[in-house]
Tab-separated table of C-alpha atoms in Angstrom:
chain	number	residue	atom	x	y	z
A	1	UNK	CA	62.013	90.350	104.567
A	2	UNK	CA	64.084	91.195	101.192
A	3	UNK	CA	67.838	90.930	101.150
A	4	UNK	CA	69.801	94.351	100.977
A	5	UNK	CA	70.837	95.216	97.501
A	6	UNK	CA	73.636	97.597	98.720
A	7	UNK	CA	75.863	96.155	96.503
A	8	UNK	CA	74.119	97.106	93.313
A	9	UNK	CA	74.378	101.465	93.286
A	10	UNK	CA	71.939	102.588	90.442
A	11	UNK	CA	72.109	106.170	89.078
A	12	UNK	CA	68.888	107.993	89.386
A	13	UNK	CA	70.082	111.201	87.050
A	14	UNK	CA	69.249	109.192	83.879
A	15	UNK	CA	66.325	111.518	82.468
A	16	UNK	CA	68.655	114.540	81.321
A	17	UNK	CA	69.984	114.305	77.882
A	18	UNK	CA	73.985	112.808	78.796
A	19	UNK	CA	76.488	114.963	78.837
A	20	UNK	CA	79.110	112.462	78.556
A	21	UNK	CA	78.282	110.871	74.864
A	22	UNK	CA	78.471	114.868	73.353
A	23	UNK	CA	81.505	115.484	75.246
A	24	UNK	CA	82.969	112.663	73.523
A	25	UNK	CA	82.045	114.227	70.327
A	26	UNK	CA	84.086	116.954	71.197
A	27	UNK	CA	86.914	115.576	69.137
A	28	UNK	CA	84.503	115.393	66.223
A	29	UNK	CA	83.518	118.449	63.924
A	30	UNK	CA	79.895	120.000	64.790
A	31	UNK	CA	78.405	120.373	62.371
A	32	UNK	CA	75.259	122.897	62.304
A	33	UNK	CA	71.895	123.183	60.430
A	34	UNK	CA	72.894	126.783	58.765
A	35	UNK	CA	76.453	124.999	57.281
A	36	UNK	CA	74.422	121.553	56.044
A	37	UNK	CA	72.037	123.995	54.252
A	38	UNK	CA	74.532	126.312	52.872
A	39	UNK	CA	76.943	122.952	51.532
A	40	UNK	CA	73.379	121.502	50.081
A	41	UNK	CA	72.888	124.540	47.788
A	42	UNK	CA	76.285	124.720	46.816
A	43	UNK	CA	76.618	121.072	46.098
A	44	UNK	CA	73.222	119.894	44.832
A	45	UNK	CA	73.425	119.441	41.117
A	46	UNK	CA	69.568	120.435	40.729
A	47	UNK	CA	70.259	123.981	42.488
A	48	UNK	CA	72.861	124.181	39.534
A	49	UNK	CA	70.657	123.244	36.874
A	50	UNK	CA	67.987	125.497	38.076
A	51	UNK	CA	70.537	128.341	37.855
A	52	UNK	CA	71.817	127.125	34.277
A	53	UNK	CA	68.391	126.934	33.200
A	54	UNK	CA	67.132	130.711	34.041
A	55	UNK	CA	70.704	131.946	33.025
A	56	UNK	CA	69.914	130.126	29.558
A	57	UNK	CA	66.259	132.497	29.717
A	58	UNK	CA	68.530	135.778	30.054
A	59	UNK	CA	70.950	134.677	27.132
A	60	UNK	CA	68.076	133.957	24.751
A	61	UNK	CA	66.542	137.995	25.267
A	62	UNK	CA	68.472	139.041	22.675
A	63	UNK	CA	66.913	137.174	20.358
A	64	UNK	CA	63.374	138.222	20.896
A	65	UNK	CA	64.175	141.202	19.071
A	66	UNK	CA	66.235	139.785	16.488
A	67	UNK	CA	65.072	141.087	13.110
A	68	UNK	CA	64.821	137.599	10.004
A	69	UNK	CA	67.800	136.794	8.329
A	70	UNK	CA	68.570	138.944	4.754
A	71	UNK	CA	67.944	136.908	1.887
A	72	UNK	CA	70.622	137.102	-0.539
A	73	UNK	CA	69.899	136.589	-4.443
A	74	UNK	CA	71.791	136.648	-7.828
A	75	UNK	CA	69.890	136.750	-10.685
A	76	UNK	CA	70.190	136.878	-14.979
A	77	UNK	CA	67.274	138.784	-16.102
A	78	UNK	CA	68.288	139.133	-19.396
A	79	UNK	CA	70.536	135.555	-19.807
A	80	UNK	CA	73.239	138.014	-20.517
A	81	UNK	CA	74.335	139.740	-16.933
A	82	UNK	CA	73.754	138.917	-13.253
A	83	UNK	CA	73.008	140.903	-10.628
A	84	UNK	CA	73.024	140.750	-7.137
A	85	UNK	CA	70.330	141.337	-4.514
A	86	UNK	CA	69.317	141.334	-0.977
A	87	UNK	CA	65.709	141.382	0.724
A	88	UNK	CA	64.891	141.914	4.129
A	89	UNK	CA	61.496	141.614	6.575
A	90	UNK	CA	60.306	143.296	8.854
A	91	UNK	CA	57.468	142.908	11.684
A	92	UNK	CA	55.844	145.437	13.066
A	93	UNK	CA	56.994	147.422	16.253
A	94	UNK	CA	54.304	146.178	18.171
A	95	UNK	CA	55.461	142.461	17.564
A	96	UNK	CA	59.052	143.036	18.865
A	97	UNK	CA	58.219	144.626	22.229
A	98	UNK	CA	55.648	141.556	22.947
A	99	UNK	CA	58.169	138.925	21.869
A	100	UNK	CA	60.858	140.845	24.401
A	101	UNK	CA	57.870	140.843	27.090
A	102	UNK	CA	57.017	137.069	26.470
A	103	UNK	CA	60.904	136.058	27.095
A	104	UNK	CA	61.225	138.652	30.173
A	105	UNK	CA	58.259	136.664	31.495
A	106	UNK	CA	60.246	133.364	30.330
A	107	UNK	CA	63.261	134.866	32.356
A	108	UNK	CA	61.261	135.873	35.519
A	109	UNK	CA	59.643	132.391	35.934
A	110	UNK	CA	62.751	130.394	35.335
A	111	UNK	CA	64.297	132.723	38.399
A	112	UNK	CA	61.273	131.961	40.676
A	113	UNK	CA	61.943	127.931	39.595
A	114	UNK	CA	65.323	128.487	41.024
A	115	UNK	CA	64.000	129.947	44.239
A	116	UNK	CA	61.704	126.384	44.344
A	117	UNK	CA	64.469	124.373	44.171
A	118	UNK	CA	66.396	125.478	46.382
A	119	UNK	CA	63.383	125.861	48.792
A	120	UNK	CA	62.880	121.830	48.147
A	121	UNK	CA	67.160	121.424	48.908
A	122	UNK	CA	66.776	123.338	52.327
A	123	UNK	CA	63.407	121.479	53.126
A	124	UNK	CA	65.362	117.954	52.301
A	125	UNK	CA	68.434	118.465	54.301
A	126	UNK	CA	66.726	119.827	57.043
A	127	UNK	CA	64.570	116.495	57.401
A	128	UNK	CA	67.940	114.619	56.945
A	129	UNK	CA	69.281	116.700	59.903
A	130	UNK	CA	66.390	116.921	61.755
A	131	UNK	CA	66.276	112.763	62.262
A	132	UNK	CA	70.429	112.937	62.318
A	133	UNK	CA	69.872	114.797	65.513
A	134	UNK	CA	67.205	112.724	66.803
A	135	UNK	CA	69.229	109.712	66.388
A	136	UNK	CA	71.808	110.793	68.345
A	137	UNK	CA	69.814	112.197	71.041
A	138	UNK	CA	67.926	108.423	71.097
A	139	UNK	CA	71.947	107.154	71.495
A	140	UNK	CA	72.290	109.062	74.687
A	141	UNK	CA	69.277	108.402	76.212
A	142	UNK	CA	69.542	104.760	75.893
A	143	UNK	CA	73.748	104.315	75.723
A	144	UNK	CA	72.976	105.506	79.034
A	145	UNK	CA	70.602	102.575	80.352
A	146	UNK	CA	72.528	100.106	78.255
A	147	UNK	CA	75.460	100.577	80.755
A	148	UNK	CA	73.075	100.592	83.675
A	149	UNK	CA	71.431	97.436	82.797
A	150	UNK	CA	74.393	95.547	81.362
A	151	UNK	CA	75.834	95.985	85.351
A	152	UNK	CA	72.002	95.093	86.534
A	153	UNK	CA	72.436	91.846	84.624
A	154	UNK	CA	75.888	91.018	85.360
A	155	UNK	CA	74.296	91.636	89.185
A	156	UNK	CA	71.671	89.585	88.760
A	157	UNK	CA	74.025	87.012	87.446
A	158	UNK	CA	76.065	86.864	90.181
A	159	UNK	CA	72.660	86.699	93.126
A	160	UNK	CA	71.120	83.978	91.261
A	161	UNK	CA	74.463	81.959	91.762
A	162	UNK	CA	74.984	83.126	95.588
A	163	UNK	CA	71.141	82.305	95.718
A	164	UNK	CA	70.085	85.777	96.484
A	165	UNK	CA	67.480	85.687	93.508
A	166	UNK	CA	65.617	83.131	91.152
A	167	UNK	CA	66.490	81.889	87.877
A	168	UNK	CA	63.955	84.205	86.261
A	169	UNK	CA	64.861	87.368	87.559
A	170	UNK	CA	68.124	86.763	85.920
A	171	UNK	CA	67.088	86.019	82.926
A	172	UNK	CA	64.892	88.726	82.819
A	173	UNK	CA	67.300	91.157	83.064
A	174	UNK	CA	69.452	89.400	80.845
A	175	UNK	CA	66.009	89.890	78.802
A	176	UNK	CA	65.840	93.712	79.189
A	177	UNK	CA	69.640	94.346	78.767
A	178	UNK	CA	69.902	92.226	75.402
A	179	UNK	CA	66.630	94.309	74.180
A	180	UNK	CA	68.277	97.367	74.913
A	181	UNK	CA	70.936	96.986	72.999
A	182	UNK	CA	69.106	95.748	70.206
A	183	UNK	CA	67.771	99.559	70.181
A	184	UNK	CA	71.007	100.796	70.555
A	185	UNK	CA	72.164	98.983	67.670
A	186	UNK	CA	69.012	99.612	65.611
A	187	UNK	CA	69.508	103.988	66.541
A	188	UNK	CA	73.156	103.620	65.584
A	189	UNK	CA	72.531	102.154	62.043
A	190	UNK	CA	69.517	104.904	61.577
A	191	UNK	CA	72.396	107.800	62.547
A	192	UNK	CA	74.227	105.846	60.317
A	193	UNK	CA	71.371	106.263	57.272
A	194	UNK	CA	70.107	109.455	58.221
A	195	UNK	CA	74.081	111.234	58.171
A	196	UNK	CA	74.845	109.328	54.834
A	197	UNK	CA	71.827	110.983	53.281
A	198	UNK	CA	72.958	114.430	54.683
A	199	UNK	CA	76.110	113.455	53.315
A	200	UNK	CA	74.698	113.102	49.989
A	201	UNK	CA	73.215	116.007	49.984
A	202	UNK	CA	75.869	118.475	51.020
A	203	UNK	CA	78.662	116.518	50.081
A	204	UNK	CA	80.460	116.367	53.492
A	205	UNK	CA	81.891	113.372	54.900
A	206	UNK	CA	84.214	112.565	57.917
A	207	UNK	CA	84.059	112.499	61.500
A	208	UNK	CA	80.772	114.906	62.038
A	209	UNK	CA	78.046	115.422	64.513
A	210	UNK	CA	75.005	117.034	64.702
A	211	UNK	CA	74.037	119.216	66.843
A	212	UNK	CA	72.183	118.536	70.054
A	213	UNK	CA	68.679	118.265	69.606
A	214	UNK	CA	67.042	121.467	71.533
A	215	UNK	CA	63.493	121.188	72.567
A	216	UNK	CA	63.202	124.894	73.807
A	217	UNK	CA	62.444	126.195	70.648
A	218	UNK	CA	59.343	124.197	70.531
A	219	UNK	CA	58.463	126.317	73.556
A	220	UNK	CA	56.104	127.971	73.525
A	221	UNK	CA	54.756	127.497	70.331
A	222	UNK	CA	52.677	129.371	67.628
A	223	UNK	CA	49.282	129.015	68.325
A	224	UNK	CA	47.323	127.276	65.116
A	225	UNK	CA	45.928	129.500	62.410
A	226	UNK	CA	44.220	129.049	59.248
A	227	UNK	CA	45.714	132.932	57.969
A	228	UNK	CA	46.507	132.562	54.317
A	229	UNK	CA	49.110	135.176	54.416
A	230	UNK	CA	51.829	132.731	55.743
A	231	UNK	CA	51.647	130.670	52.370
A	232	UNK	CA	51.288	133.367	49.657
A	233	UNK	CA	54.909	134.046	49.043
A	234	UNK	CA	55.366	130.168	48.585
A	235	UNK	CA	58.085	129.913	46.033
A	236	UNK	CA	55.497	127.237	43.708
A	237	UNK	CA	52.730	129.992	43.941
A	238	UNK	CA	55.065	132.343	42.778
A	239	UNK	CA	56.291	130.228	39.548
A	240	UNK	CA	52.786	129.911	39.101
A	241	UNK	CA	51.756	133.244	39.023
A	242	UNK	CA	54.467	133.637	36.473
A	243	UNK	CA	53.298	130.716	34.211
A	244	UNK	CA	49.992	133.203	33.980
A	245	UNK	CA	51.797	135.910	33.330
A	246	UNK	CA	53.784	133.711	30.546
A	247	UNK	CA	50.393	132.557	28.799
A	248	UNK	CA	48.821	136.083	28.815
A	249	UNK	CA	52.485	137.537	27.137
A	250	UNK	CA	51.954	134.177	24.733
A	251	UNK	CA	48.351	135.416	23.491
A	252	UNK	CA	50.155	138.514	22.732
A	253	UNK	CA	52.739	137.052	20.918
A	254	UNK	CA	50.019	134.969	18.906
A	255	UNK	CA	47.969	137.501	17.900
A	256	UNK	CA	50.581	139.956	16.790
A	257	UNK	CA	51.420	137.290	14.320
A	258	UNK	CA	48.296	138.120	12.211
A	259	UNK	CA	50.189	141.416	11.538
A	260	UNK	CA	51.304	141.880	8.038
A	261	UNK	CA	54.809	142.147	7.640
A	262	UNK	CA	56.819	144.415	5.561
A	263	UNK	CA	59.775	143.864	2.725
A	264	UNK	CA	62.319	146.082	1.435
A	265	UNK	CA	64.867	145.004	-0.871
A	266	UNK	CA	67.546	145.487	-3.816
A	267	UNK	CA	67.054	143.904	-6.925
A	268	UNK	CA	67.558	144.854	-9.879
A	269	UNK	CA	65.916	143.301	-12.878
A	270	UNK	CA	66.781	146.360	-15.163
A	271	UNK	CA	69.949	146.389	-17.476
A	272	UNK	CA	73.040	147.229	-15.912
A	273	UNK	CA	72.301	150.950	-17.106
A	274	UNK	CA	69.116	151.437	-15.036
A	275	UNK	CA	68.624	154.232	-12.656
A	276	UNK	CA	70.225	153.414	-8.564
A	277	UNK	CA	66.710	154.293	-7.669
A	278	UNK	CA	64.247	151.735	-9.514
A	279	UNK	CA	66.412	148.897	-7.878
A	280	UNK	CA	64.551	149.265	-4.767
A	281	UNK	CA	61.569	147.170	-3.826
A	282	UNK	CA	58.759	147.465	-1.018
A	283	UNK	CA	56.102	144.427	-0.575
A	284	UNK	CA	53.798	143.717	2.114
A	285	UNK	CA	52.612	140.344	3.207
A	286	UNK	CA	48.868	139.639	3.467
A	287	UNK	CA	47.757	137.557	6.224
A	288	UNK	CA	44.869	136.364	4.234
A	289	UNK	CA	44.063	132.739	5.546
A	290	UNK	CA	43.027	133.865	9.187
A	291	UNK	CA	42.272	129.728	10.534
A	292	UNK	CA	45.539	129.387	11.610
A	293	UNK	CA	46.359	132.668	13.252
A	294	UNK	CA	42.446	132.587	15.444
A	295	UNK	CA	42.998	128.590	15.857
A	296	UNK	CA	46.650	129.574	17.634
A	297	UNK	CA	45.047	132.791	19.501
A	298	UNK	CA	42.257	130.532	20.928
A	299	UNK	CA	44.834	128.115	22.523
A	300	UNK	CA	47.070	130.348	23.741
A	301	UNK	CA	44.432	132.089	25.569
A	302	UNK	CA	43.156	128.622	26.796
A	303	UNK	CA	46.749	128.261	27.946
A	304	UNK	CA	45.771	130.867	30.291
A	305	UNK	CA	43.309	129.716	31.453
A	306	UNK	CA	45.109	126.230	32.298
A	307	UNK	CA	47.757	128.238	34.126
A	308	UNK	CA	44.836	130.025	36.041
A	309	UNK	CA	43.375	127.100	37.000
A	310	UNK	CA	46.748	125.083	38.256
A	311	UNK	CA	47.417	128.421	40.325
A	312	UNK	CA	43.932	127.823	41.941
A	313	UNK	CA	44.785	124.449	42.462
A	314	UNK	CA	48.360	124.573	43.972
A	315	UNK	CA	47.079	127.603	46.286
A	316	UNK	CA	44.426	124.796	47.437
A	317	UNK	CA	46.657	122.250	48.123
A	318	UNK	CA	49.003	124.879	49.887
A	319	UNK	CA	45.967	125.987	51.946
A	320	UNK	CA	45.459	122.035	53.130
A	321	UNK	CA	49.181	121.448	53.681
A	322	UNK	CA	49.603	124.497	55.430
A	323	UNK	CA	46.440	123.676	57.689
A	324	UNK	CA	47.617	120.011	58.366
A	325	UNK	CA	51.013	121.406	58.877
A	326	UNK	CA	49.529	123.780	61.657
A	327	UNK	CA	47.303	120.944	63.279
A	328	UNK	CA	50.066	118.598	63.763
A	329	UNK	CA	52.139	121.761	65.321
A	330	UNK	CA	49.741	122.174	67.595
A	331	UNK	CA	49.221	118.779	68.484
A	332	UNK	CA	52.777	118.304	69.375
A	333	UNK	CA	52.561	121.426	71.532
A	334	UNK	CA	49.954	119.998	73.303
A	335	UNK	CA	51.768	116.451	73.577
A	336	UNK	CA	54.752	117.902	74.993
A	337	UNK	CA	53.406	119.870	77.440
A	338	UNK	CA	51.141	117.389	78.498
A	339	UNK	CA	54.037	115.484	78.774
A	340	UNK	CA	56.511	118.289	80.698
A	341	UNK	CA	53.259	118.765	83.429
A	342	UNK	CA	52.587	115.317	83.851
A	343	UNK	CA	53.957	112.109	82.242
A	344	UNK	CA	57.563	112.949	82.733
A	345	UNK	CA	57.387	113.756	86.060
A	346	UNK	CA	55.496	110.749	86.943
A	347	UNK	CA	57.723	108.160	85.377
A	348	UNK	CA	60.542	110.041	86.779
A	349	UNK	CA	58.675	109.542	90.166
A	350	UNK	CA	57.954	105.748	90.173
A	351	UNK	CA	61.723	104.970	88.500
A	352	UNK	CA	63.243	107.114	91.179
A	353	UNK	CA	60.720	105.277	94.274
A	354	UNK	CA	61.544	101.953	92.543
A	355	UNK	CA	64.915	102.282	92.385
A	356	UNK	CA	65.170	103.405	96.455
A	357	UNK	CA	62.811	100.033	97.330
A	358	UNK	CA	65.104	97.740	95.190
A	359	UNK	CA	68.413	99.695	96.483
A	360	UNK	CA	66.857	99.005	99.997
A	361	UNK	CA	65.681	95.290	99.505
A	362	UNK	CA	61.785	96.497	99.827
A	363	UNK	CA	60.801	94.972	96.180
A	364	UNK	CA	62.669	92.462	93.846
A	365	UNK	CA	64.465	93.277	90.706
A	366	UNK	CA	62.044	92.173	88.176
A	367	UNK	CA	59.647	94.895	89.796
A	368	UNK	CA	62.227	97.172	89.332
A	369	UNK	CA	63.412	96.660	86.267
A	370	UNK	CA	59.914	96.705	84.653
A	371	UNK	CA	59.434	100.289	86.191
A	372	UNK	CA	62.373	101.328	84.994
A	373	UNK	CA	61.473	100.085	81.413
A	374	UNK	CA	58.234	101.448	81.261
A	375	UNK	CA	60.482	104.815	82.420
A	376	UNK	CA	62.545	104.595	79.282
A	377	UNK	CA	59.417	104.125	77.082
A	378	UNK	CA	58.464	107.415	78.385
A	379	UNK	CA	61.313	108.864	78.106
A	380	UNK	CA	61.968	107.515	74.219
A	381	UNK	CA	58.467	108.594	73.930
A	382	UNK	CA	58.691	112.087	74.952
A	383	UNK	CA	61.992	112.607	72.507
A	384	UNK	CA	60.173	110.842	70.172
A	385	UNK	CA	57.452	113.798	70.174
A	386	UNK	CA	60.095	116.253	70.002
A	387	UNK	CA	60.998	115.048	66.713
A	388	UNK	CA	57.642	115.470	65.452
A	389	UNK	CA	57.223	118.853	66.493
A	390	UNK	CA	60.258	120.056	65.084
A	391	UNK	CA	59.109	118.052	61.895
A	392	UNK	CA	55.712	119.744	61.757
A	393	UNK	CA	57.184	122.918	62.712
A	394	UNK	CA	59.402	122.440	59.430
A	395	UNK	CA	56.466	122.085	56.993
């Protein structure tokens, strides 16, 4: 026969997410995914840089066209007068419009470098926010089992000394209750880490929580596919496809150098008397020593196919990522519904029998309390796979 345990009520509605830890947030500011990644962009100094740097690209157009500076002379032909003079050059047409093309290329991949940065910010402070929320959801879950087994040791306590149970039972749930706080602790400091880190990266501070973490959208979820098309608008690809672009525009550049180039000028070497029109001079320069100009042409078309080959290469890597990414999406799909059909419901099933045969003096408390810990381990567990799927379905 086992003694009634009337006196000790235990709370079987432990599984759902508690109300009562959010509600006390209530006081606090919410704060939500969309607002963290909206203060990241505007705080982050790299999203600022990235803008400086493609707004520097745009200012420097202007001077892809830019003709050489006049050269200014003043001469004594004669040792008895001076004269004045100016000279200017002049490339051909052809060599302006594929300097302004090289730079417009400059411009366009320096915008695309922007659009990776700030890709990179959003994928950052959504991890950050993503384990923020995760924390917190860990907090309720087990602030709400730290409460129930502080009371079961205090209980236990006070039926070892009226003789009601042994030594070790008692200490045992001293045991679990001292171990559960530990955890408590441990998720506190790690919502501690994880909203400094957010707070670093958007630059908001003071009394904030996250969200609470959702599992729904995790859902149903997208069934795994290998279709490139989800990865070809990556922001990297795109900067990639631009560095190309850049090299080809470069070759162009590099051969229109070989162009001669063209003089005009006013000097006069004449006496002061001479006619207005033999002042003017024409020349025309001679690209004669051709080593340099094919030795420049051959790298820059070997710069393109560098920038080829990293586009091949980043597009591989994406491909892998995107694949891994996909696997571990479906994985977690799998794990939580496995867990949903089955696992949940049978924890929930022993902790909930346990609990009515200890309640009802049919099994001892160290029994119980060891179902009701290998409970929580589900339960930690099965938040604990939430988190990775909303990881994987971030990559």
């Amino acid at each position: 026969n086992f003694p009634k345990m009337s006196t000790i009520q235990i709370p079987s509605g432990w599984w759902v997410l508690p109300v009562l830890l959010f509600a006390n947030t209530l006081r606090a500011q919410t704060l939500t995914l969309q607002q963290a990644l909206d203060a990241a962009l505007q705080h982050h100094p790299a999203a600022k840089s990235a803008s400086l740097q493609a707004q520097q690209q745009r200012q420097l157009l202007p001077a892809a066209t830019a003709l050489a500076d006049p050269v200014l002379t003043a001469e004594s032909p004669t040792g008895n007068f001076y004269t004045l003079g100016v000279t200017q050059s002049f490339s051909m047409p052809g060599v302006y419009r594929r300097q302004k093309a090289l730079q417009q290329a400059h411009i366009a991949q320096s915008e695309n470098a922007v659009a990776v940065t700030l890709q990179q910010i959003k994928f950052q402070t959504a991890l950050a926010y993503s384990e923020w929320q995760y924390q917190w959801s860990l907090i309720a879950v087990l602030e709400t089992q730290d409460s129930l087994l502080q009371n079961l040791a205090a209980a236990a306590e006070r039926m070892f000394r009226e003789g009601q149970t042994d030594a070790v039972a008692a200490q045992f749930a001293r045991l679990q209750a001292a171990i559960l706080r530990a955890l408590l602790r441990q998720a506190g400091q790690n919502a501690a880490i994880a909203k400094a880190q957010l707070g670093a990266l958007t630059g908001l501070e003071g009394d904030l929580t996250p969200e609470p973490l959702d599992r729904q959208p995790f859902r149903p979820m997208v069934p795994a596919t290998a279709d490139s098309a989800a990865w070809q608008n990556n922001p990297v690809l795109q900067t990639l496809r631009q560095e190309m672009l850049v090299a080809e525009r470069t070759v162009d550049v590099t051969q229109s150098r070989g162009l001669p180039e063209l003089t005009l000028g006013y000097i006069n070497q004449g006496e002061r008397n001479s006619p207005v029109g033999n002042r003017f001079n024409v020349g025309v320069s001679i690209p004669l020593w051709r080593k340099p100009y094919n030795a420049n042409t051959a790298a820059a078309r070997t710069g393109v196919e560098i920038a080829n080959q990293n586009l091949a290469a980043q597009s591989l890597e994406l491909d892998a990522a995107y694949r891994q990414a996909l696997g571990a999406v479906e994985k977690a799909r799998l794990a939580l519904e496995e867990y949903e059909l089955n696992v949940l419901p049978a924890a929930r099933a022993v902790s909930d029998a346990s609990r009515r045969l200890f309640e009802g003096g049919l099994t001892d408390l160290v029994s119980y309390l060891r179902n009701r810990k290998d409970a929580l381990e589900v339960e930690v567990a099965y938040w604990g796979l939430v988190r990775e799927a909303q990881v994987a379905t971030l990559n």
